[in-house]
Tab-separated table of C-alpha atoms in Angstrom:
chain	number	residue	atom	x	y	z
P	682	MET	CA	-18.134	-0.446	-62.095
P	683	ARG	CA	-16.232	1.777	-59.679
P	684	ARG	CA	-18.214	4.678	-58.273
P	685	GLN	CA	-16.901	8.104	-59.286
P	686	THR	CA	-15.657	10.203	-56.371
P	687	VAL	CA	-17.852	13.200	-55.572
P	688	THR	CA	-15.756	16.348	-55.222
P	689	LEU	CA	-16.330	19.665	-53.529
P	690	LYS	CA	-16.655	21.170	-57.001
P	691	ASP	CA	-19.634	18.865	-57.670
P	692	VAL	CA	-21.303	20.066	-54.475
P	693	ALA	CA	-20.687	23.722	-55.350
P	694	ARG	CA	-22.125	23.196	-58.851
P	695	ALA	CA	-25.237	21.451	-57.488
P	696	ALA	CA	-25.832	24.196	-54.902
P	697	GLN	CA	-25.037	26.913	-57.479
P	698	VAL	CA	-22.402	28.574	-55.305
P	699	SER	CA	-18.681	29.201	-55.577
P	700	LEU	CA	-16.124	26.614	-54.504
P	701	SER	CA	-15.030	28.751	-51.545
P	702	THR	CA	-18.624	29.247	-50.379
P	703	ALA	CA	-19.244	25.501	-50.528
P	704	SER	CA	-16.111	24.853	-48.474
P	705	GLU	CA	-17.049	27.434	-45.832
P	706	ALA	CA	-20.629	26.186	-45.621
P	707	LEU	CA	-19.500	22.606	-44.998
P	708	SER	CA	-16.940	23.641	-42.383
P	709	GLY	CA	-19.411	25.902	-40.560
P	710	THR	CA	-17.371	29.044	-41.266
P	711	GLY	CA	-17.760	32.047	-43.540
P	712	ARG	CA	-20.450	34.691	-43.880
P	713	MET	CA	-23.523	33.703	-45.890
P	714	THR	CA	-27.268	33.436	-45.527
P	715	GLU	CA	-28.744	30.413	-43.795
P	716	ALA	CA	-30.555	29.585	-47.020
P	717	THR	CA	-27.216	29.356	-48.869
P	718	ARG	CA	-25.625	27.232	-46.142
P	719	GLU	CA	-28.604	24.871	-46.098
P	720	ALA	CA	-28.537	24.576	-49.899
P	721	VAL	CA	-24.903	23.450	-49.758
P	722	LEU	CA	-25.619	20.947	-46.990
P	723	ARG	CA	-28.578	19.523	-48.928
P	724	ALA	CA	-26.464	19.180	-52.060
P	725	ALA	CA	-23.675	17.452	-50.151
P	726	ALA	CA	-26.140	15.015	-48.588
P	727	ALA	CA	-27.826	14.264	-51.888
P	728	LEU	CA	-24.510	13.587	-53.595
P	729	GLN	CA	-23.178	11.621	-50.572
P	730	TYR	CA	-20.147	13.858	-50.484
P	731	ARG	CA	-17.283	12.828	-48.171
P	732	PRO	CA	-14.639	15.470	-47.343
P	733	ASN	CA	-11.093	14.673	-48.389
P	734	ALA	CA	-9.088	14.297	-45.170
P	735	VAL	CA	-5.804	15.308	-46.828
P	736	ALA	CA	-7.313	18.451	-48.302
P	737	ARG	CA	-8.962	19.312	-45.007
P	738	GLY	CA	-5.626	18.880	-43.217
P	739	LEU	CA	-3.914	21.232	-45.672
P	740	ARG	CA	-6.653	23.792	-45.067
P	741	THR	CA	-6.762	23.607	-41.281
P	742	GLY	CA	-3.202	22.522	-40.475
P	743	LEU	CA	-4.564	19.561	-38.483
P	744	VAL	CA	-3.822	15.869	-38.953
P	745	GLN	CA	-7.058	14.883	-37.147
P	746	SER	CA	-5.224	12.723	-34.628
P	747	ILE	CA	-4.619	12.957	-30.883
P	748	GLY	CA	-1.921	11.156	-28.922
P	749	LEU	CA	-2.223	9.284	-25.637
P	750	HIS	CA	0.832	9.099	-23.397
P	751	HIS	CA	1.286	7.066	-20.231
P	752	LEU	CA	4.654	6.462	-18.601
P	753	HIS	CA	3.754	2.860	-17.736
P	754	ALA	CA	1.656	2.142	-20.838
P	755	GLY	CA	3.303	-1.220	-21.595
P	756	ASP	CA	2.835	-2.587	-18.096
P	757	ARG	CA	-0.478	-0.861	-17.522
P	758	PHE	CA	-2.230	-2.711	-20.335
P	759	ALA	CA	-2.472	-5.424	-17.688
P	760	SER	CA	-4.517	-2.913	-15.683
P	761	HIS	CA	-8.292	-2.901	-15.979
P	762	TYR	CA	-8.227	0.854	-15.317
P	763	PHE	CA	-5.874	1.697	-18.197
P	764	ARG	CA	-7.648	-0.566	-20.695
P	765	GLU	CA	-10.926	1.155	-19.859
P	766	PHE	CA	-9.294	4.607	-20.064
P	767	VAL	CA	-7.938	3.837	-23.556
P	768	THR	CA	-11.356	2.566	-24.672
P	769	GLY	CA	-12.982	5.787	-23.494
P	770	ALA	CA	-10.332	7.956	-25.166
P	771	LEU	CA	-10.923	6.051	-28.403
P	772	GLU	CA	-14.671	6.643	-28.136
P	773	GLY	CA	-14.155	10.354	-27.546
P	774	SER	CA	-11.692	10.759	-30.403
P	775	GLN	CA	-13.907	8.861	-32.834
P	776	ALA	CA	-16.904	10.989	-31.874
P	777	GLY	CA	-14.879	14.056	-32.865
P	778	ASP	CA	-13.633	12.419	-36.103
P	779	TYR	CA	-10.064	12.146	-34.785
P	780	ASP	CA	-7.740	9.149	-34.721
P	781	LEU	CA	-6.123	8.046	-31.459
P	782	THR	CA	-2.393	7.249	-31.372
P	783	LEU	CA	-0.719	5.531	-28.427
P	784	LEU	CA	2.623	7.316	-28.067
P	785	SER	CA	5.927	5.684	-27.173
P	786	SER	CA	6.613	5.975	-23.457
P	787	ASN	CA	10.135	4.523	-23.386
P	788	PRO	CA	12.241	7.228	-21.693
P	789	GLN	CA	15.467	5.484	-22.797
P	790	VAL	CA	14.837	6.222	-26.492
P	791	PRO	CA	15.421	9.872	-27.440
P	792	ARG	CA	12.694	11.148	-29.738
P	793	ASN	CA	13.979	14.596	-30.750
P	794	ARG	CA	10.790	15.250	-32.648
P	795	VAL	CA	7.226	16.314	-32.038
P	796	PRO	CA	4.751	13.454	-32.593
P	797	ARG	CA	2.478	13.791	-35.628
P	798	VAL	CA	-0.659	14.563	-33.626
P	799	ASP	CA	-2.721	17.681	-32.961
P	800	GLY	CA	-2.651	17.333	-29.169
P	801	VAL	CA	-1.833	14.921	-26.374
P	802	ILE	CA	-3.613	13.314	-23.435
P	803	ILE	CA	-1.178	12.629	-20.606
P	804	ALA	CA	-2.741	9.911	-18.476
P	805	ASP	CA	-1.666	9.969	-14.821
P	806	PRO	CA	1.032	12.671	-15.165
P	807	ILE	CA	4.171	11.816	-13.173
P	808	GLY	CA	6.768	14.364	-12.031
P	809	ASP	CA	9.889	12.556	-13.252
P	810	ASP	CA	8.392	11.442	-16.574
P	811	LEU	CA	10.893	12.723	-19.147
P	812	ARG	CA	8.631	11.987	-22.098
P	813	ALA	CA	5.794	14.006	-20.533
P	814	ALA	CA	8.224	16.916	-20.062
P	815	GLU	CA	9.166	16.708	-23.749
P	816	LEU	CA	5.509	16.739	-24.770
P	817	LEU	CA	4.758	19.711	-22.524
P	818	ALA	CA	7.667	21.610	-24.083
P	819	SER	CA	6.573	20.734	-27.631
P	820	GLY	CA	3.893	23.403	-27.852
P	821	LEU	CA	1.170	20.842	-28.529
P	822	PRO	CA	-2.148	21.256	-26.674
P	823	VAL	CA	-2.202	18.966	-23.627
P	824	VAL	CA	-4.989	17.635	-21.413
P	825	ALA	CA	-4.213	15.538	-18.339
P	826	GLY	CA	-6.208	12.567	-17.165
P	827	GLU	CA	-5.802	13.077	-13.401
P	828	HIS	CA	-4.102	15.805	-11.360
P	829	PRO	CA	-0.489	16.722	-12.193
P	830	PRO	CA	2.145	16.745	-9.438
P	831	PRO	CA	3.509	20.035	-8.062
P	832	GLY	CA	5.848	21.835	-10.440
P	833	MET	CA	4.191	20.932	-13.732
P	834	PRO	CA	2.878	23.814	-15.876
P	835	ALA	CA	-0.847	24.546	-15.982
P	836	PHE	CA	-3.002	22.665	-18.462
P	837	PRO	CA	-6.630	21.468	-18.509
P	838	VAL	CA	-7.285	18.473	-16.238
P	839	VAL	CA	-10.044	15.891	-16.090
P	840	ALA	CA	-10.074	13.839	-12.887
P	841	ALA	CA	-12.312	11.793	-10.628
P	842	ASP	CA	-13.505	13.432	-7.414
P	843	HIS	CA	-11.127	11.474	-5.185
P	844	GLU	CA	-11.349	13.700	-2.150
P	845	ALA	CA	-15.134	13.389	-1.835
P	846	ALA	CA	-14.947	9.581	-2.130
P	847	LEU	CA	-12.067	9.303	0.371
P	848	ARG	CA	-13.875	11.446	2.933
P	849	ARG	CA	-17.004	9.296	2.642
P	850	ILE	CA	-14.940	6.165	3.294
P	851	LEU	CA	-13.229	7.755	6.294
P	852	ASP	CA	-16.538	8.997	7.733
P	853	HIS	CA	-17.982	5.494	7.369
P	854	ALA	CA	-14.974	3.943	9.103
P	855	LEU	CA	-15.191	6.491	11.917
P	856	ALA	CA	-18.779	5.414	12.518
P	857	GLN	CA	-17.418	1.850	12.851
P	858	GLY	CA	-15.236	3.019	15.746
P	859	ILE	CA	-11.770	3.250	14.159
P	860	THR	CA	-9.159	5.272	16.084
P	861	ARG	CA	-5.862	4.785	14.196
P	862	PRO	CA	-6.216	5.162	10.399
P	863	ALA	CA	-3.343	4.691	7.965
P	864	PHE	CA	-2.884	5.569	4.301
P	865	ILE	CA	-0.451	4.107	1.751
P	866	GLY	CA	-0.256	5.790	-1.652
P	867	PRO	CA	2.032	7.296	-4.311
P	868	ASP	CA	4.707	9.822	-3.400
P	869	ALA	CA	4.997	13.450	-4.544
P	870	ASN	CA	5.748	12.325	-8.119
P	871	SER	CA	2.011	11.674	-8.476
P	872	GLY	CA	-0.516	14.479	-8.238
P	873	TRP	CA	-3.131	11.854	-7.391
P	874	GLY	CA	-0.985	10.641	-4.505
P	875	VAL	CA	-0.404	14.202	-3.253
P	876	LEU	CA	-4.143	14.912	-3.322
P	877	LEU	CA	-5.093	11.690	-1.515
P	878	ARG	CA	-2.465	12.100	1.198
P	879	GLY	CA	-3.417	15.727	1.766
P	880	ALA	CA	-7.124	14.892	2.001
P	881	PHE	CA	-6.417	11.996	4.386
P	882	LEU	CA	-4.276	14.087	6.744
P	883	ALA	CA	-6.748	16.989	6.665
P	884	TRP	CA	-9.599	14.633	7.626
P	885	CYS	CA	-7.527	13.114	10.455
P	886	GLU	CA	-6.756	16.572	11.835
P	887	GLU	CA	-10.416	17.613	11.628
P	888	ASN	CA	-11.447	14.507	13.552
P	889	GLY	CA	-8.641	14.570	16.108
P	890	LEU	CA	-7.133	11.246	15.002
P	891	PRO	CA	-3.410	10.470	14.596
P	892	GLY	CA	-3.079	9.555	10.927
P	893	VAL	CA	-0.263	7.308	9.686
P	894	THR	CA	1.033	7.584	6.099
P	895	ARG	CA	3.475	5.647	3.943
P	896	GLU	CA	4.608	6.236	0.347
P	897	SER	CA	4.415	3.679	-2.455
P	898	ARG	CA	5.793	3.671	-5.981
P	899	PHE	CA	3.222	4.757	-8.578
P	900	GLY	CA	2.355	2.082	-11.124
P	901	ASN	CA	3.918	-0.722	-9.077
P	902	LEU	CA	2.032	-3.961	-9.843
P	903	ASP	CA	4.270	-6.170	-7.661
P	904	THR	CA	1.943	-7.591	-4.993
P	905	ALA	CA	4.851	-9.151	-3.070
P	906	GLU	CA	6.556	-5.757	-2.734
P	907	HIS	CA	3.311	-4.273	-1.439
P	908	GLU	CA	2.914	-7.156	1.009
P	909	ALA	CA	6.345	-6.396	2.479
P	910	GLN	CA	5.568	-2.683	2.772
P	911	VAL	CA	2.239	-3.262	4.522
P	912	GLY	CA	3.940	-5.757	6.833
P	913	GLU	CA	6.522	-3.151	7.822
P	914	LEU	CA	3.780	-0.620	8.551
P	915	LEU	CA	1.829	-3.071	10.719
P	916	THR	CA	4.979	-3.946	12.656
P	917	ALA	CA	5.782	-0.283	13.274
P	918	GLU	CA	2.161	0.717	13.967
P	919	PRO	CA	0.383	-2.296	15.540
P	920	SER	CA	-2.603	-0.180	16.664
P	921	VAL	CA	-3.666	0.698	13.096
P	922	ASP	CA	-7.315	-0.333	12.671
P	923	LEU	CA	-8.059	1.158	9.239
P	924	LEU	CA	-5.810	0.781	6.201
P	925	VAL	CA	-6.633	2.909	3.146
P	926	MET	CA	-4.614	2.013	0.042
P	927	SER	CA	-4.321	3.568	-3.394
P	928	SER	CA	-4.443	0.564	-5.723
P	929	GLU	CA	-5.699	-2.973	-6.266
P	930	PRO	CA	-2.186	-4.568	-6.122
P	931	LEU	CA	-1.570	-2.774	-2.823
P	932	ALA	CA	-4.850	-4.084	-1.402
P	933	LEU	CA	-4.031	-7.640	-2.461
P	934	GLY	CA	-0.607	-7.339	-0.851
P	935	ALA	CA	-2.239	-6.060	2.335
P	936	LEU	CA	-4.468	-9.138	2.599
P	937	ALA	CA	-1.412	-11.383	2.391
P	938	ALA	CA	0.404	-9.319	5.024
P	939	LEU	CA	-2.573	-9.575	7.395
P	940	ARG	CA	-2.751	-13.341	6.965
P	941	ASP	CA	0.967	-13.663	7.753
P	942	ARG	CA	0.430	-11.842	11.042
P	943	GLY	CA	-2.759	-13.638	12.039
P	944	LEU	CA	-4.804	-10.429	11.781
P	945	VAL	CA	-8.466	-10.735	10.780
P	946	PRO	CA	-9.870	-8.188	8.310
P	947	CYS	CA	-13.126	-6.597	9.524
P	948	ALA	CA	-12.416	-7.717	13.109
P	949	ASP	CA	-8.860	-6.416	13.724
P	950	ILE	CA	-8.597	-3.948	10.869
P	951	LEU	CA	-10.798	-2.389	8.175
P	952	LEU	CA	-9.555	-2.103	4.578
P	953	ALA	CA	-10.426	0.255	1.729
P	954	CYS	CA	-8.942	1.063	-1.667
P	955	CYS	CA	-8.946	4.430	-3.459
P	956	GLY	CA	-9.121	2.563	-6.759
P	957	ASP	CA	-11.063	-0.494	-7.838
P	958	GLY	CA	-10.503	-3.619	-9.884
P	959	PRO	CA	-12.087	-6.989	-10.627
P	960	MET	CA	-10.107	-8.839	-7.931
P	961	LEU	CA	-11.437	-6.680	-5.079
P	962	SER	CA	-14.922	-8.119	-5.527
P	963	VAL	CA	-13.763	-11.746	-5.135
P	964	THR	CA	-11.238	-11.538	-2.280
P	965	ASP	CA	-12.051	-12.773	1.219
P	966	PRO	CA	-13.265	-10.436	2.491
P	967	THR	CA	-14.290	-8.408	-0.522
P	968	ILE	CA	-12.628	-4.984	-0.398
P	969	THR	CA	-14.382	-1.622	-0.649
P	970	GLY	CA	-13.051	0.271	-3.663
P	971	VAL	CA	-13.513	3.558	-5.494
P	972	ASP	CA	-14.613	3.221	-9.115
P	973	MET	CA	-13.127	6.186	-10.971
P	974	HIS	CA	-15.080	5.233	-14.123
P	975	PRO	CA	-11.924	5.291	-16.283
P	976	ARG	CA	-13.846	4.811	-19.518
P	977	ALA	CA	-15.862	7.986	-18.908
P	978	LEU	CA	-12.652	9.719	-17.801
P	979	GLY	CA	-10.803	8.765	-20.995
P	980	ARG	CA	-13.693	9.901	-23.169
P	981	ALA	CA	-13.963	13.226	-21.340
P	982	CYS	CA	-10.211	13.795	-21.813
P	983	ALA	CA	-10.451	13.213	-25.563
P	984	GLU	CA	-13.502	15.439	-25.928
P	985	LEU	CA	-11.879	18.261	-23.948
P	986	LEU	CA	-8.616	17.977	-25.892
P	987	ILE	CA	-10.458	18.244	-29.203
P	988	ARG	CA	-12.185	21.403	-27.959
P	989	VAL	CA	-8.794	22.827	-26.958
P	990	ILE	CA	-7.330	21.938	-30.374
P	991	GLU	CA	-10.231	23.578	-32.165
P	992	ASN	CA	-9.820	26.749	-30.089
P	993	GLU	CA	-13.112	26.744	-28.258
P	994	GLY	CA	-11.921	28.980	-25.447
P	995	GLU	CA	-10.740	26.338	-22.962
P	996	THR	CA	-8.339	27.720	-20.343
P	997	PRO	CA	-5.204	25.980	-18.962
P	998	GLU	CA	-6.550	26.282	-15.410
P	999	ARG	CA	-9.706	24.343	-16.153
P	1000	ARG	CA	-10.408	21.437	-13.771
P	1001	THR	CA	-13.219	19.017	-14.546
P	1002	LEU	CA	-14.168	16.617	-11.752
P	1003	LEU	CA	-16.192	13.512	-12.567
P	1004	PRO	CA	-18.092	11.600	-9.857
P	1005	ALA	CA	-16.251	8.687	-8.254
P	1006	GLU	CA	-18.455	5.800	-7.146
P	1007	ILE	CA	-17.747	3.805	-3.990
P	1008	HIS	CA	-18.424	0.078	-4.160
P	1009	TRP	CA	-19.091	-0.753	-0.511
P	1010	ARG	CA	-17.940	-4.251	0.377
P	1011	ARG	CA	-17.337	-6.321	3.513
P	1012	SER	CA	-13.883	-4.943	4.335
P	1013	THR	CA	-15.265	-1.673	5.736
P	1014	THR	CA	-17.919	-3.249	7.988
P	1015	ARG	CA	-16.747	-4.163	11.477
P	1016	ALA	CA	-17.262	-7.798	12.509
P	1017	ARG	CA	-19.206	-8.077	15.772
P	1018	ASP	CA	-18.889	-10.734	18.476
P	1019	GLY	CA	-16.596	-12.857	16.377
P	1020	HIS	CA	-19.071	-13.086	13.516
P	1021	PRO	CA	-17.947	-12.091	10.054
P	1022	ALA	CA	-19.185	-8.804	8.550
P	1023	VAL	CA	-21.987	-8.976	6.019
């Protein structure tokens, strides 16, 4: 026999209150005594009442869903970072009783409509991302996972503390005796790239070292392209003895470029990556990387967005920095007397 659906009217009758009082008590709104609110909650629990999502949406104007946008979402599902970020965003949305929708990121298909969500997470905001610009102009609440590039409007941001991690890596390399550091990372389209490059150059100036920088294309997973770029840098700057890179594909390309030139990691040049990935722990040598804890980052983005949607006083200027963990590996320990680093 099919169980009869318990309605809000049943709860109100059991608690001996009006329908509107029952609704306000269950939503945590309205003015009433604590005894009345508790009576409604006890009645709802006893009857195993489940709110009707459609009715709740009509009352609040919400669809109980948040969107996740990433310019390179299709390609980035091959990325350990993005898979973990999505998992975290799903955890955060579920904890708030919201659905998570992965939004179309194809800039060639005009949308001409606002997605049916209550707010949007923009993961890794990019300056020339047309879809992100449409979402920002839509009026929907937005939270960014990582720093936006210059020129984007203000909105709440959740990011890893990249600068602190980068400075620790550079300080460690300086203690190893490096004199000519280089950095390769995303151009001004990426707020993450702008932050890393600025922090790198500031550290070099503070320590009286001539820093070398090169720009890469954000989201580029082509290891061969990275190999060619690193090769060009090493040809132009043969005295570089520390190479800091932004991504796992870039680091893998760098190893190939070093091999082609007969350079020995740890002996001729130290390597570090401002991101991390499974491959960096199995290369020879293993490569020091920064774990941005993307799962925690995705969850924090979803939780913050839900607070923004529900008008809990979050400001557009808010910046939340999460700790970034450095996984120290062989690539940042100088080999001595021809012996490999340990």
